[in-house]
Short mmCIF file of C-alpha atoms and ligand atoms in Angstrom, two decimals:
data_model
loop_
_atom_site.label_atom_id
_atom_site.label_comp_id
_atom_site.label_asym_id
_atom_site.label_seq_id
_atom_site.Cartn_x
_atom_site.Cartn_y
_atom_site.Cartn_z
CA MET A 1 4.57 46.95 11.82
CA ASN A 2 6.73 45.92 8.83
CA ASN A 3 5.77 42.32 8.80
CA ARG A 4 2.18 41.27 8.47
CA PRO A 5 2.14 37.59 7.43
CA ARG A 6 -1.63 37.87 7.11
CA ARG A 7 -1.17 39.85 3.85
CA ASN A 8 -0.29 36.56 2.13
CA ARG A 9 -3.56 35.09 3.36
CA LYS A 10 -5.89 37.93 2.40
CA SER A 11 -7.73 36.27 -0.50
CA GLU A 12 -8.01 32.89 -2.15
CA VAL A 13 -6.06 34.11 -5.16
CA VAL A 14 -3.14 35.28 -3.02
CA ARG A 15 -3.29 32.17 -0.87
CA SER A 16 -3.13 30.00 -3.98
CA LEU A 17 -0.09 31.96 -5.24
CA VAL A 18 1.89 31.27 -2.08
CA ARG A 19 0.63 27.75 -1.44
CA GLU A 20 3.63 25.47 -0.86
CA THR A 21 2.04 22.06 -1.31
CA LYS A 22 -0.58 20.76 -3.65
CA VAL A 23 -1.89 17.22 -3.87
CA THR A 24 -2.81 16.06 -7.36
CA THR A 25 -4.49 12.92 -8.63
CA GLU A 26 -1.17 11.82 -10.17
CA ASP A 27 0.33 11.54 -6.68
CA LEU A 28 -2.14 8.86 -5.66
CA ILE A 29 -2.22 5.07 -5.75
CA PHE A 30 -5.57 3.37 -5.16
CA PRO A 31 -5.43 0.08 -3.20
CA LEU A 32 -7.96 -2.51 -4.46
CA PHE A 33 -9.18 -5.79 -2.95
CA LEU A 34 -9.70 -8.61 -5.43
CA LEU A 35 -12.30 -11.35 -4.84
CA GLU A 36 -12.25 -14.76 -6.50
CA SER A 37 -15.85 -14.67 -7.71
CA PRO A 38 -15.76 -12.46 -10.85
CA SER A 39 -19.06 -10.60 -10.67
CA THR A 40 -19.18 -10.07 -6.91
CA SER A 41 -18.85 -6.80 -5.06
CA ILE A 42 -18.93 -6.68 -1.25
CA GLU A 43 -18.44 -3.56 0.81
CA VAL A 44 -15.83 -3.85 3.58
CA ASN A 45 -17.74 -3.49 6.86
CA SER A 46 -15.13 -1.37 8.54
CA MET A 47 -14.32 0.71 5.43
CA PRO A 48 -17.43 2.52 4.16
CA GLY A 49 -17.29 3.12 0.40
CA ILE A 50 -14.54 0.52 -0.17
CA TYR A 51 -15.52 -2.71 -1.91
CA ARG A 52 -13.96 -6.10 -2.40
CA LEU A 53 -14.37 -6.71 -6.12
CA GLY A 54 -14.41 -9.72 -8.41
CA LEU A 55 -12.42 -9.39 -11.64
CA GLU A 56 -15.29 -8.10 -13.80
CA LYS A 57 -16.18 -5.45 -11.24
CA MET A 58 -12.54 -4.55 -10.79
CA LEU A 59 -12.02 -4.01 -14.50
CA SER A 60 -14.93 -1.55 -14.52
CA GLU A 61 -13.61 0.13 -11.40
CA ILE A 62 -10.16 0.57 -12.94
CA GLU A 63 -11.71 1.93 -16.13
CA GLU A 64 -13.70 4.49 -14.15
CA CYS A 65 -10.66 5.48 -12.10
CA MET A 66 -8.51 5.85 -15.22
CA ARG A 67 -11.09 8.26 -16.63
CA LEU A 68 -10.86 10.23 -13.39
CA GLY A 69 -7.07 10.36 -13.69
CA ILE A 70 -6.08 7.62 -11.20
CA LYS A 71 -3.63 5.43 -13.07
CA SER A 72 -1.83 3.47 -10.36
CA PHE A 73 -3.39 0.61 -8.42
CA ASP A 74 -2.16 -1.70 -5.68
CA VAL A 75 -4.08 -4.96 -5.97
CA PHE A 76 -4.46 -7.25 -2.92
CA PRO A 77 -6.06 -10.71 -3.10
CA VAL A 78 -8.86 -11.85 -0.78
CA VAL A 79 -8.02 -15.54 -0.37
CA GLU A 80 -10.62 -18.02 0.86
CA GLU A 81 -9.65 -20.12 3.88
CA LYS A 82 -9.73 -23.35 1.84
CA HIS A 83 -6.87 -22.05 -0.34
CA LYS A 84 -4.60 -21.18 2.57
CA ASP A 85 -1.74 -23.35 3.80
CA LYS A 86 1.49 -23.05 5.82
CA THR A 87 3.70 -22.29 2.83
CA ALA A 88 1.36 -20.01 0.84
CA THR A 89 1.48 -22.31 -2.21
CA LYS A 90 -1.36 -20.50 -3.97
CA SER A 91 0.72 -17.35 -4.12
CA TYR A 92 2.82 -18.81 -6.93
CA ASP A 93 0.29 -21.12 -8.55
CA ASP A 94 -0.23 -19.78 -12.10
CA SER A 95 -3.80 -21.00 -12.19
CA PHE A 96 -4.73 -19.07 -9.03
CA PHE A 97 -7.30 -16.32 -9.58
CA TYR A 98 -5.07 -13.46 -8.37
CA LEU A 99 -2.33 -14.16 -10.93
CA LYS A 100 -4.86 -14.75 -13.73
CA ALA A 101 -6.63 -11.53 -12.85
CA LEU A 102 -3.39 -9.51 -12.85
CA ARG A 103 -2.64 -10.75 -16.34
CA LYS A 104 -6.10 -9.74 -17.52
CA ILE A 105 -5.88 -6.32 -15.87
CA LYS A 106 -2.55 -5.60 -17.58
CA GLN A 107 -3.96 -6.77 -20.92
CA GLU A 108 -6.93 -4.45 -20.60
CA PHE A 109 -5.00 -1.50 -19.21
CA PRO A 110 -1.41 -1.63 -20.43
CA GLU A 111 -1.02 2.08 -19.66
CA ALA A 112 -1.94 1.62 -15.97
CA CYS A 113 0.70 1.07 -13.28
CA ILE A 114 -0.20 -2.15 -11.48
CA ILE A 115 1.45 -2.83 -8.15
CA THR A 116 1.26 -6.21 -6.43
CA ASP A 117 1.68 -7.22 -2.81
CA VAL A 118 4.51 -9.55 -1.85
CA ALA A 119 3.96 -11.15 1.57
CA MET A 120 2.62 -14.50 2.72
CA ASP A 121 -0.21 -13.34 4.95
CA PRO A 122 -3.20 -13.46 2.58
CA TYR A 123 -2.30 -17.04 1.57
CA SER A 124 -0.96 -18.30 4.89
CA SER A 125 -3.02 -20.49 7.21
CA ASP A 126 -1.05 -18.84 10.04
CA GLY A 127 -1.94 -15.34 8.87
CA HIS A 128 1.68 -14.22 9.10
CA ASP A 129 3.81 -12.50 6.47
CA GLY A 130 6.48 -15.16 6.84
CA LEU A 131 6.80 -18.87 7.43
CA VAL A 132 5.98 -19.93 11.02
CA ASP A 133 7.84 -22.80 12.70
CA LYS A 134 6.35 -25.09 15.34
CA ASN A 135 7.40 -22.77 18.15
CA GLY A 136 5.69 -19.80 16.55
CA ASN A 137 8.90 -18.17 15.27
CA ILE A 138 8.85 -16.41 11.91
CA LEU A 139 11.61 -17.90 9.75
CA ASN A 140 13.38 -15.21 7.77
CA ASP A 141 15.57 -16.91 5.15
CA GLU A 142 13.13 -19.73 4.41
CA THR A 143 10.48 -17.07 3.76
CA LEU A 144 12.69 -15.35 1.19
CA ASP A 145 12.49 -18.36 -1.09
CA ILE A 146 8.70 -18.33 -0.99
CA LEU A 147 8.62 -14.58 -1.61
CA ALA A 148 10.93 -15.09 -4.59
CA LYS A 149 8.55 -17.62 -6.15
CA MET A 150 5.61 -15.27 -5.50
CA THR A 151 7.51 -12.37 -7.04
CA LEU A 152 8.41 -14.29 -10.17
CA ALA A 153 4.84 -15.52 -10.63
CA GLN A 154 3.57 -11.94 -10.29
CA ALA A 155 6.22 -10.52 -12.65
CA GLU A 156 5.21 -13.07 -15.27
CA THR A 157 1.72 -11.56 -15.39
CA GLY A 158 3.15 -8.30 -16.72
CA ILE A 159 2.71 -6.12 -13.63
CA ASP A 160 4.80 -2.98 -13.25
CA VAL A 161 5.87 -2.83 -9.61
CA ILE A 162 6.10 -5.34 -6.76
CA GLY A 163 5.43 -4.16 -3.22
CA PRO A 164 7.17 -6.35 -0.63
CA SER A 165 5.18 -5.66 2.55
CA ASP A 166 6.55 -8.54 4.61
CA MET A 167 9.51 -6.91 6.45
CA MET A 168 11.82 -9.94 6.21
CA ASP A 169 15.51 -8.99 6.28
CA GLY A 170 17.28 -9.05 2.93
CA ARG A 171 14.15 -9.45 0.85
CA VAL A 172 14.64 -6.48 -1.45
CA GLY A 173 18.06 -7.72 -2.59
CA HIS A 174 16.82 -11.29 -2.87
CA LEU A 175 13.79 -10.31 -4.95
CA ARG A 176 15.80 -7.88 -7.10
CA GLN A 177 18.17 -10.68 -7.99
CA GLU A 178 15.35 -13.14 -8.68
CA LEU A 179 13.73 -10.60 -11.01
CA ASP A 180 16.98 -9.78 -12.80
CA VAL A 181 18.15 -13.33 -13.46
CA ASN A 182 14.75 -14.08 -14.94
CA GLY A 183 14.73 -11.14 -17.34
CA PHE A 184 12.48 -8.86 -15.29
CA GLU A 185 15.00 -6.09 -14.73
CA ASN A 186 12.30 -3.54 -15.60
CA VAL A 187 9.94 -4.59 -12.81
CA SER A 188 10.29 -2.02 -10.04
CA ILE A 189 10.36 -2.55 -6.29
CA MET A 190 8.31 -0.32 -4.03
CA SER A 191 9.70 -1.47 -0.71
CA TYR A 192 7.73 -1.16 2.49
CA SER A 193 10.91 0.10 4.11
CA ALA A 194 9.60 1.44 7.39
CA LYS A 195 6.52 -0.63 8.07
CA TYR A 196 5.43 -0.41 11.68
CA ALA A 197 3.64 -2.98 13.85
CA SER A 198 0.60 -0.73 13.90
CA SER A 199 -2.93 -1.10 15.18
CA PHE A 200 -4.15 0.96 12.24
CA TYR A 201 -4.22 -2.12 9.95
CA GLY A 202 -7.34 -3.60 11.58
CA PRO A 203 -9.86 -2.80 8.81
CA PHE A 204 -7.48 -4.10 6.10
CA ARG A 205 -7.16 -7.45 7.90
CA ASP A 206 -10.95 -7.42 8.03
CA ALA A 207 -11.13 -6.85 4.27
CA LEU A 208 -8.66 -9.65 3.51
CA ASP A 209 -9.55 -11.88 6.41
CA SER A 210 -5.81 -12.05 7.05
CA ALA A 211 -5.33 -11.40 10.77
CA PRO A 212 -2.59 -13.54 12.39
CA LYS A 213 -4.05 -16.73 13.90
CA SER A 214 -1.70 -16.41 16.85
CA GLY A 215 0.84 -13.94 18.11
CA ASP A 216 1.49 -10.57 16.56
CA LYS A 217 3.81 -9.10 13.94
CA LYS A 218 6.21 -7.37 16.31
CA THR A 219 9.24 -9.55 15.53
CA TYR A 220 9.29 -8.34 11.94
CA GLN A 221 7.32 -5.08 11.69
CA MET A 222 8.97 -2.06 13.34
CA ASP A 223 8.36 -0.74 16.83
CA PRO A 224 6.21 2.43 16.59
CA ALA A 225 8.58 4.06 19.07
CA ASN A 226 11.53 4.06 16.67
CA GLN A 227 12.47 6.68 14.12
CA ARG A 228 16.23 6.16 13.69
CA GLU A 229 15.70 2.48 12.92
CA ALA A 230 13.82 3.58 9.80
CA LEU A 231 17.15 4.93 8.49
CA ILE A 232 18.72 1.48 8.85
CA GLU A 233 15.85 -0.16 6.96
CA ALA A 234 15.82 2.47 4.23
CA GLU A 235 19.59 2.37 3.75
CA LEU A 236 19.51 -1.40 3.32
CA ASP A 237 16.67 -1.10 0.80
CA VAL A 238 18.61 1.46 -1.22
CA LEU A 239 21.69 -0.77 -1.26
CA GLU A 240 19.57 -3.79 -2.18
CA GLY A 241 18.02 -2.06 -5.19
CA ALA A 242 14.66 -0.58 -4.16
CA ASP A 243 13.08 2.02 -6.47
CA PHE A 244 10.72 3.56 -3.90
CA LEU A 245 10.95 3.72 -0.10
CA MET A 246 7.66 3.45 1.71
CA VAL A 247 6.59 4.53 5.16
CA LYS A 248 3.52 2.87 6.61
CA PRO A 249 1.21 3.95 8.22
CA ALA A 250 1.41 7.61 7.22
CA LEU A 251 -0.37 9.88 9.67
CA SER A 252 1.21 8.83 12.94
CA TYR A 253 4.56 8.59 11.15
CA LEU A 254 4.91 11.96 9.42
CA ASP A 255 8.26 12.46 11.16
CA VAL A 256 9.51 9.23 9.60
CA ILE A 257 8.39 10.38 6.14
CA LYS A 258 10.27 13.62 6.66
CA THR A 259 13.39 11.83 7.91
CA LEU A 260 13.52 9.52 4.90
CA LYS A 261 12.85 12.42 2.54
CA ASP A 262 15.74 14.39 4.06
CA ASN A 263 18.16 11.48 3.93
CA PHE A 264 17.49 9.67 0.67
CA GLU A 265 17.09 10.64 -2.96
CA LEU A 266 14.68 7.88 -3.97
CA PRO A 267 10.97 8.72 -4.23
CA ILE A 268 9.20 8.37 -0.90
CA ALA A 269 5.83 6.64 -0.77
CA ALA A 270 3.47 6.79 2.20
CA TYR A 271 0.61 4.40 2.88
CA ASN A 272 -2.42 6.18 4.33
CA VAL A 273 -3.68 2.90 5.79
CA SER A 274 -7.10 1.40 6.36
CA GLY A 275 -7.50 2.51 9.99
CA GLU A 276 -6.60 6.08 9.07
CA TYR A 277 -9.34 6.04 6.44
CA SER A 278 -11.95 4.34 8.63
CA MET A 279 -11.43 6.70 11.57
CA VAL A 280 -12.37 9.67 9.44
CA CYS A 281 -15.36 7.84 7.93
CA ALA A 282 -16.65 6.89 11.38
CA ALA A 283 -16.37 10.42 12.72
CA ALA A 284 -18.03 11.75 9.56
CA GLU A 285 -20.92 9.29 9.95
CA LYS A 286 -21.50 10.69 13.41
CA GLY A 287 -21.49 14.18 11.99
CA TRP A 288 -18.39 15.06 14.00
CA LEU A 289 -16.07 15.77 11.06
CA GLU A 290 -16.49 16.82 7.48
CA LYS A 291 -15.10 13.85 5.54
CA ASP A 292 -13.87 15.51 2.35
CA ALA A 293 -12.25 18.45 4.07
CA VAL A 294 -10.49 16.22 6.60
CA MET A 295 -9.36 13.75 3.95
CA ASN A 296 -7.93 16.58 1.86
CA GLU A 297 -6.06 17.84 4.88
CA VAL A 298 -4.77 14.33 5.63
CA LEU A 299 -3.41 13.89 2.09
CA LEU A 300 -1.94 17.37 2.13
CA SER A 301 -0.12 16.77 5.41
CA ILE A 302 1.35 13.50 4.12
CA LYS A 303 2.63 15.25 1.00
CA ARG A 304 3.88 18.24 3.00
CA ALA A 305 5.88 15.85 5.22
CA GLY A 306 7.71 14.67 2.11
CA ALA A 307 5.77 11.89 0.42
CA ASP A 308 6.02 11.91 -3.38
CA VAL A 309 3.47 9.15 -3.73
CA ILE A 310 0.49 8.39 -1.47
CA LEU A 311 -1.42 5.13 -1.30
CA SER A 312 -4.91 6.01 -0.12
CA TYR A 313 -8.38 4.50 -0.04
CA TYR A 314 -9.58 8.02 -0.58
CA ALA A 315 -7.93 8.26 -4.03
CA LYS A 316 -11.07 7.83 -6.13
CA GLU A 317 -13.12 10.26 -4.05
CA PHE A 318 -10.30 12.77 -4.28
CA ALA A 319 -10.11 12.40 -8.06
CA LYS A 320 -13.87 12.85 -8.39
CA LYS A 321 -13.79 16.06 -6.43
CA SER A 322 -10.71 17.65 -7.93
C1 LIG B 401 0.25 -7.33 4.83
C2 LIG B 401 -0.23 -5.95 4.61
C3 LIG B 401 -0.96 -5.22 5.56
C4 LIG B 401 -1.31 -4.01 4.95
C5 LIG B 401 -0.78 -4.03 3.66
N1 LIG B 401 -0.10 -5.24 3.47
C6 LIG B 401 -1.42 -5.58 6.91
C7 LIG B 401 -0.50 -6.17 7.87
O1 LIG B 401 0.73 -6.01 7.80
O2 LIG B 401 -1.00 -6.85 8.77
C8 LIG B 401 -2.12 -2.95 5.63
C9 LIG B 401 -2.77 -1.92 4.77
C10 LIG B 401 -3.84 -1.13 5.43
O3 LIG B 401 -4.09 -1.23 6.65
O4 LIG B 401 -4.48 -0.38 4.70
N2 LIG B 401 1.38 -7.76 4.27
#
């Protein structure tokens, strides 16, 4: 027998020499949920170990993460019902806690990479990412103007990257132009290029209290059955000026990550979403899976598929253990 592939697996030292993929803390972005009340910290029911944090708590959390080597954060606002309306006005109100907090975070941690979320759903009384008309349709072009105001307000706080997660057509180009004409040509766009209408977002909507009040998101988020359509979305985002192309969720969409990686030169991001995190936690709580080992394997498989950057709720745990 000339070929014995097992020789390259015979010891940890040999295995580590031939290992093709390695996840490092620098690959990871940690999503954070911001609460209005500054000194509050509330665990998300469906996401063990993940907390919604007021600004004070979040500053300490970021400090701790930075020491562990996590330097990129995606901050999402938890908006109380009383602040929500049809047109998401709070999303571009300078005195709103999310925008004030972003400014403070950037002041305290200028060396961190702070990513914001651009979509109407946390601020919308309809719970949709876009503007809803009286027949329940999501209005594309009218939404772009609201997203542009939101983007500008976020850019003014000094953040590094905006993350449009809304899936309206033309939004990357529209937001790129809005940023550029206002002197924010250095603010990057991490576009949620292939964002699927997935059932894995449940725990996130729990955390933000942002589930749609009626209908679903299938007229704007992609059909989970489609891979080739991701090429159309990604190509448009490249032409419109995106800096990163994201696939979301990650685990059930590894083929999409690979397809985008093979077809585009921009960095590929993958969002290891809330449901993917919670599933592992739940099985681990039952003693059915070993959480750390499975999470490591999950991150590894997402990177192996082609992701350069991974957004994961597991980021801090990973950093602690590596
Ligand atoms: C909304 C948004 C969602 C997530 C990120 N931004 C949920 C949705 O589209 O309903 C999901 C993230 C996760 O599940 O971890 N614009």
